[in-house]
C-alpha positions in Angstrom: -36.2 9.4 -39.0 -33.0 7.8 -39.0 -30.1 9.3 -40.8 -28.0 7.1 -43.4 -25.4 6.9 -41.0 -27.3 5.4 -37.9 -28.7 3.0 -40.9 -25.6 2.1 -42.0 -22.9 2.5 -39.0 -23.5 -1.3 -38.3 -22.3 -2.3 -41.8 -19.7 0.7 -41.7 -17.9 0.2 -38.4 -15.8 -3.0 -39.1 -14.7 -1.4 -42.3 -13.5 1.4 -40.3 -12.1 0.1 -37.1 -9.9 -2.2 -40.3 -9.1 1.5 -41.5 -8.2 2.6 -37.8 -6.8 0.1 -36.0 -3.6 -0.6 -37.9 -3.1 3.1 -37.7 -3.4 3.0 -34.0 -0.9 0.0 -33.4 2.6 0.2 -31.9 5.5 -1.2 -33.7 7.7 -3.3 -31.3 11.3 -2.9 -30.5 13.7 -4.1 -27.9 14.8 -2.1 -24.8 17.4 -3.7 -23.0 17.8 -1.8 -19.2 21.5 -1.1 -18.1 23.5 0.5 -15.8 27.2 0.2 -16.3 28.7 3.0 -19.0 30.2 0.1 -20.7 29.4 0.0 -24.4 29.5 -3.1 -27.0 29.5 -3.2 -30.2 26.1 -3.5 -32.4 24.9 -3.4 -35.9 21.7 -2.0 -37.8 20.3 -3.6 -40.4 20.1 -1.2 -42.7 17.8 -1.0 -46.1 18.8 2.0 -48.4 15.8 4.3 -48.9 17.2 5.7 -51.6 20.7 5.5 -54.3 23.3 6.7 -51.8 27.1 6.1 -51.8 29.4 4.5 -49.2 30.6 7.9 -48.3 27.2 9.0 -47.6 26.0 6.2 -45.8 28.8 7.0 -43.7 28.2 10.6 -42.8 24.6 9.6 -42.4 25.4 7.0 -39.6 28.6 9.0 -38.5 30.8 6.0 -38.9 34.0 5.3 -40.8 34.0 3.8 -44.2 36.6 1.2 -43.5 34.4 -0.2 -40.5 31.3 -0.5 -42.5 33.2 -2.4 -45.3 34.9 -4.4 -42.6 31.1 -5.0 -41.6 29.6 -6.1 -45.1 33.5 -7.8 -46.0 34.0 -5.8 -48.6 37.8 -5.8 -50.2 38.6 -2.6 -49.0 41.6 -1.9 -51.1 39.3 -1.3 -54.2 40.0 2.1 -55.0 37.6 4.7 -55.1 35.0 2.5 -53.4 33.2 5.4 -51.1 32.1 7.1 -54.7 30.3 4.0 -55.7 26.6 4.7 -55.8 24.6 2.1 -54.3 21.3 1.4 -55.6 18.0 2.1 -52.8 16.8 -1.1 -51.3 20.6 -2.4 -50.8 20.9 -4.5 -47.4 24.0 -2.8 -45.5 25.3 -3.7 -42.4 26.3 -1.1 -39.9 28.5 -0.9 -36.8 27.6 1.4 -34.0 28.7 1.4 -30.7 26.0 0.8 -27.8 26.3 2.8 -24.6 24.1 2.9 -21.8 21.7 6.0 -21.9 19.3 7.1 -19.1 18.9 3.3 -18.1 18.3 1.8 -21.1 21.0 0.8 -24.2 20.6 3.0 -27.2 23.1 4.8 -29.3 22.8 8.6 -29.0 26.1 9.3 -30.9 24.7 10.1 -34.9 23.6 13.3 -35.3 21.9 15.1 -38.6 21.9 18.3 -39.4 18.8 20.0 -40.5 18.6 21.6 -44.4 16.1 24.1 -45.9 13.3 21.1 -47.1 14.0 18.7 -44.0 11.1 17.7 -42.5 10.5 15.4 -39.2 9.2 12.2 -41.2 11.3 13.3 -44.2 14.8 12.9 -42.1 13.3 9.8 -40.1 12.8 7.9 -43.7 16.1 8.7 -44.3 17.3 6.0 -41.7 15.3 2.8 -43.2 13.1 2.7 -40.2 15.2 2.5 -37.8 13.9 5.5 -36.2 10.7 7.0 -36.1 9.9 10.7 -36.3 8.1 11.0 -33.0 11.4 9.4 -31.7 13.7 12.5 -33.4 10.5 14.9 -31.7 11.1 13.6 -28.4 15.1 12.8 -28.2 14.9 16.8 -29.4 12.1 18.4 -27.9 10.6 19.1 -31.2 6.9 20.6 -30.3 4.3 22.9 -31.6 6.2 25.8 -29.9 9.7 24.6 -30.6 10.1 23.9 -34.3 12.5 22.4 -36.3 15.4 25.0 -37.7 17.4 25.4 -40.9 21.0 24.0 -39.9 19.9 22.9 -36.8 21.8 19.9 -35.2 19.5 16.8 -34.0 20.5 14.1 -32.3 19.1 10.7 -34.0 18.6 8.0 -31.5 19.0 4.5 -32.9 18.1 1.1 -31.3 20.7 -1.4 -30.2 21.5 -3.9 -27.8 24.2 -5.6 -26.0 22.9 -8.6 -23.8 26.7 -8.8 -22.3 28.0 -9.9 -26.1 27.0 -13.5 -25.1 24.2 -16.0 -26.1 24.6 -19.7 -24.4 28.1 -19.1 -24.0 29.1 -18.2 -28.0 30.4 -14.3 -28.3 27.5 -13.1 -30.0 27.0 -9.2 -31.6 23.3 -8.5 -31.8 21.8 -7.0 -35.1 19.1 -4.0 -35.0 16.5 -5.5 -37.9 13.5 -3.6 -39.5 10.8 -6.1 -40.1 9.6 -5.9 -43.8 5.8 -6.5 -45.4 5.6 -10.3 -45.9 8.0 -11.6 -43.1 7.5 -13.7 -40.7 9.5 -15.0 -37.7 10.8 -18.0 -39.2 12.2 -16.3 -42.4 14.0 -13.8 -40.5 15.8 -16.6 -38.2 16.6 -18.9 -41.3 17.8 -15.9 -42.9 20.0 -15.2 -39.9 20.9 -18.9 -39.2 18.9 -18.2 -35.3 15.7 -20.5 -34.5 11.7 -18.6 -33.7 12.5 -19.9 -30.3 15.9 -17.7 -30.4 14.2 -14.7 -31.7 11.2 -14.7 -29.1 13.2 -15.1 -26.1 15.8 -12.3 -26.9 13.1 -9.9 -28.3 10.7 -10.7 -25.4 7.8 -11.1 -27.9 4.8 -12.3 -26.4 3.3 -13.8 -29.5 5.0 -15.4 -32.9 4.1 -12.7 -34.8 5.7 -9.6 -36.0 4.4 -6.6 -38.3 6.5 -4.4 -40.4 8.0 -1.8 -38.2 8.7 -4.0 -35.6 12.5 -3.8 -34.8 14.1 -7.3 -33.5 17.6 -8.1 -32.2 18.8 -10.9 -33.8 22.1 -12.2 -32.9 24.7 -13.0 -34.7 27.2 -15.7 -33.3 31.0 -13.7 -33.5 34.9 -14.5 -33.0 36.3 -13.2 -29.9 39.8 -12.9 -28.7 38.9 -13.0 -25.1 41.2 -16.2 -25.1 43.8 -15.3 -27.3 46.3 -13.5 -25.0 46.4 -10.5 -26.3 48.6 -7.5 -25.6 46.1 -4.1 -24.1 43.9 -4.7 -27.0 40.6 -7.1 -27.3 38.6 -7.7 -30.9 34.5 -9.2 -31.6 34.0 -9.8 -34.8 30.9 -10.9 -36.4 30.1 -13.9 -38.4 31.3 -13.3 -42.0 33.1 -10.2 -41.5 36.4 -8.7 -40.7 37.7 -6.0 -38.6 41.6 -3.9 -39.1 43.7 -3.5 -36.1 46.9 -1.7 -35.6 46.5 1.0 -37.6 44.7 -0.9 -40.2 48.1 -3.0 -40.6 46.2 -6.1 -39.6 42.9 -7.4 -40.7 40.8 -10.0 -38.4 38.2 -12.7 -39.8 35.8 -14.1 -38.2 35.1 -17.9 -39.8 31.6 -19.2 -40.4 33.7 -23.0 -39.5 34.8 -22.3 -36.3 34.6 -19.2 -35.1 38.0 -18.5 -34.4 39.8 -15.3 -35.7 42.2 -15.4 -38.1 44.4 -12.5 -38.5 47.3 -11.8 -40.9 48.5 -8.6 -42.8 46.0 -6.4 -44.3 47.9 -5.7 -47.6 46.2 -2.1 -47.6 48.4 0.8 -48.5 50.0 1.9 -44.7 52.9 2.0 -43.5 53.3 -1.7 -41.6 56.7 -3.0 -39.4 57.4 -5.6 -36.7 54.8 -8.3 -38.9 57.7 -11.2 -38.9 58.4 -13.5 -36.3 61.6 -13.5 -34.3 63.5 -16.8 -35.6 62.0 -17.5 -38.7 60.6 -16.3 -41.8 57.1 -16.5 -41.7 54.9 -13.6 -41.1 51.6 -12.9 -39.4 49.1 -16.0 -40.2 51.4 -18.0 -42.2 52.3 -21.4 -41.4 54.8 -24.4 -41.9 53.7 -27.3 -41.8 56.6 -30.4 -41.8 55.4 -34.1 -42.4 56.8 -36.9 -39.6 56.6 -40.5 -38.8 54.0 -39.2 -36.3 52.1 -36.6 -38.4 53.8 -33.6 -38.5 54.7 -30.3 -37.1 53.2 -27.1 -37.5 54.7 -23.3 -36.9 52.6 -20.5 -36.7 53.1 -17.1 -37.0 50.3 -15.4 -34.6 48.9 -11.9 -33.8 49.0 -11.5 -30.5 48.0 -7.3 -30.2 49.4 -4.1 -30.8 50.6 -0.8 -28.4 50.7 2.4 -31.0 52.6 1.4 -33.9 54.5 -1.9 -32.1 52.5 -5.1 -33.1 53.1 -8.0 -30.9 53.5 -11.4 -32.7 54.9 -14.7 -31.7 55.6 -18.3 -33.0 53.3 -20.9 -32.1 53.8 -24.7 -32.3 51.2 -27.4 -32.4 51.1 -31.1 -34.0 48.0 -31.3 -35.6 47.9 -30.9 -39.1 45.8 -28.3 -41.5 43.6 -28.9 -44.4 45.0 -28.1 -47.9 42.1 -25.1 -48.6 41.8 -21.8 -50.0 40.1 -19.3 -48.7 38.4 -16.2 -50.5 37.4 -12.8 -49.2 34.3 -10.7 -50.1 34.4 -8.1 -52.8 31.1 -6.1 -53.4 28.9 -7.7 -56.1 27.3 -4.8 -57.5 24.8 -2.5 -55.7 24.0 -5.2 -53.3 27.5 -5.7 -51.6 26.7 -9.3 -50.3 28.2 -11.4 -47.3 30.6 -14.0 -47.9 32.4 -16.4 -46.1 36.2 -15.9 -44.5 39.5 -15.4 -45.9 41.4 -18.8 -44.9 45.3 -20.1 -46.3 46.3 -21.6 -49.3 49.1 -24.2 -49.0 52.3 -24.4 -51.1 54.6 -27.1 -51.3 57.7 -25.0 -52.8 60.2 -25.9 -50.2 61.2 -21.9 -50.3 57.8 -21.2 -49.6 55.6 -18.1 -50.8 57.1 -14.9 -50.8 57.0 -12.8 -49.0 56.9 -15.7 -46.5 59.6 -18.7 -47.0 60.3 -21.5 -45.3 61.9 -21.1 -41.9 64.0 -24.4 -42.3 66.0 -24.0 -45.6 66.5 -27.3 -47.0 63.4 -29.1 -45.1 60.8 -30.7 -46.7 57.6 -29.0 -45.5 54.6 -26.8 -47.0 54.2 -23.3 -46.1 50.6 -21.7 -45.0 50.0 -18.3 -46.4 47.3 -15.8 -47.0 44.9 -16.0 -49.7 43.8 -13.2 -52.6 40.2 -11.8 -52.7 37.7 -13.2 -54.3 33.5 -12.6 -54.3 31.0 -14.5 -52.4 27.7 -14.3 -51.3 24.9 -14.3 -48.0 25.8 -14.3 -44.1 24.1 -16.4 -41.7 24.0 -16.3 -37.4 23.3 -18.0 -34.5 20.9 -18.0 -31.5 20.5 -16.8 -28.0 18.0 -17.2 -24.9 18.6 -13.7 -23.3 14.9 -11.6 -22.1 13.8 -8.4 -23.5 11.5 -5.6 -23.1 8.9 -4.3 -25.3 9.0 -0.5 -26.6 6.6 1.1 -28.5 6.2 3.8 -31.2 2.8 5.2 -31.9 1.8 5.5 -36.0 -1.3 7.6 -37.1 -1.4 7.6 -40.8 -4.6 5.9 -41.9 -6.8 8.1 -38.6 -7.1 11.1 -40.7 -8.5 9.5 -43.8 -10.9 7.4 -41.3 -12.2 10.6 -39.6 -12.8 12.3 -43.4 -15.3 9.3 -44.1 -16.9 9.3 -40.8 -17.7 13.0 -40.9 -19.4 12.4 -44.7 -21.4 10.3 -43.6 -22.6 12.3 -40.5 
């Protein structure tokens, strides 16, 4: 006689292997090989799994507050701004650095430290799925014989990629991203401002689909001041954000317009020196601009690096005009701190000019260029790239268990 299983496996097996096979599939990520010790800078795409503050988010990632505003563009002279609890499901932004580790680029530098109720999977969820717990096992050599410990220290490795901070050309920082339920290729690249065709080539992917889990590199066109002449120091800085130099005196935007950076004083609480120019009265990022018969003529005041506390600045002279705009900064928006565009100058036409920055020729007729006050914005976009990558995978197991209960009921 045949048992109610052999009757009904037929029926039961596609139900099951839907049950299983999920289970049993491996969420994608990039590994890019290496071998210099160089490192680049990268970013995670980070989705709070839980109400955390700036501060913590932080200590979590090992990073400094000031970098991951600079990141997301957030105003950082609000005060108290690493209390402010952030609501779980935010989008943050977060810089890492990227070093080449046993042959392949990952960032080995965060580290957790184990408490009384940690678990594996509970301290992996912590990270927004940018790590996995058989990832924390292995970087650890977490086992069945070697368990994890009260207080212990673990080393959290996170993905991240460098691709030589180029894409066709265009400085480009590339983004770890967790792929959500629902997305889909196309989304994530208009999200980003990259194309499906961007996305497959850098990621490697052998088909135009992704599941959730799957971590992409998605790169983010950036200013660079590779070109800039700068003195012992060099800057990338994503699309729609900022970074501070010389000891936070100065603050560097990166323009979604033209992806040049535009630096000027940070106006943060520090002690700041040497930010005029030599001959005139216009400081870092300000401008006069004189009308002639021929256009006019326009003096600059530019950044041009720092050693220690010295910052290096110079006048610069060029006959092409600028636009009358203003230009706001970001400000967080709530518990979503959202992406905005660039700060850029406003222009006055007060022949003394704006303090603290007046004109250089008293008496002329001229406008002078100055720095603009914050103001909030919203979203960030990206660009593309055509760089290869390789394929990792993590394993996941969760549904075998409850597959195996209903097989052995039936049996």
């Amino acid at each position: 006689m045949r048992t109610l299983f052999q009757l009904l496996h037929p029926l039961f097996l596609p139900a099951l292997s839907f049950l299983v096979l999920p289970s049993l599939m491996h969420a994608k990520s990039v590994i890019e090989p290496c071998s210099s010790s160089d490192s680049c800078t990268s970013l995670l795409s980070y989705i709070l799994p839980w109400d955390s503050k700036i501060s913590e988010i932080a200590s979590r990632f090992q990073v400094n507050i000031t970098d991951i505003l600079a990141a997301n563009s957030i105003n950082p002279s609000i005060p108290s701004l690493g209390n402010q609890i952030l609501r779980a499901n935010s989008v943050f932004k977060i810089p890492i650095s990227c070093p080449c580790v046993d042959g392949i680029r990952r960032s080995m530098s965060t580290t957790y430290g184990v408490r009384a109720a940690d678990s594996v999977e509970s301290i992996a969820d912590g990270y927004g799925g940018l790590v996995s717990a058989e990832q924390i096992r292995s970087a650890n050599g977490i086992n069945g014989d070697n368990q994890l410990l009260s207080r212990q220290s673990l080393l959290i490795p996170l993905p991240c990629t460098c691709f030589n901070n180029s894409n066709n050309g265009v400085a480009t920082v590339y983004m770890s991203y967790v792929v959500q339920r629902g997305e889909s290729l196309s989304g994530i690249g208009l999200e980003f401002g990259t194309t499906v065709v961007d996305l497959e080539a850098v990621n490697g992917l052998a088909r135009l689909v992704v599941d959730p889990g799957d971590i992409l590199a998605v790169p983010i066109s950036a200013c660079s001041s590779a070109n800039l002449n700068w003195y012992n120091e060099s800057l990338i800085v994503p699309n729609g954000s900022y970074a501070l130099t010389a000891n936070n005196c100065i603050k560097c935007i990166c323009g979604t317009d033209d992806l040049n950076l535009k630096c000027f004083p940070s106006g943060i609480a520090v002690p700041c020196s040497h930010l005029q120019c030599n001959g005139s009265n216009l400081f870092i990022g300000d401008a006069y601009v004189k009308q002639t018969a021929a256009g006019c003529n326009v003096s600059t005041c530019v950044y041009r690096g720092h050693s220690g506390r010295r910052i290096f600045r110079s006048l610069a002279n060029s006959s092409q005009c600028t636009d009358k705009q203003n230009y706001s900064a970001a400000a967080p928006t709530g518990s979503s701190p959202s992406s905005p565009s660039p700060l850029v100058p406003f222009v006055t036409v007060s022949p003394s000019g704006p303090s603290p920055s007046p004109s250089p020729f008293p008496g002329s007729n001229g406008a002078t260029i100055g720095t603009g006050a914050s103001a909030p914005r919203s979203k960030q976009s990206s660009n593309i790239s055509d760089n290869g990558g390789l394929l990792g995978q993590v394993s996941s197991y969760n549904l075998l268990l409850p597959a195996l209960a209903v097989l052995y009921y039936f049996m």
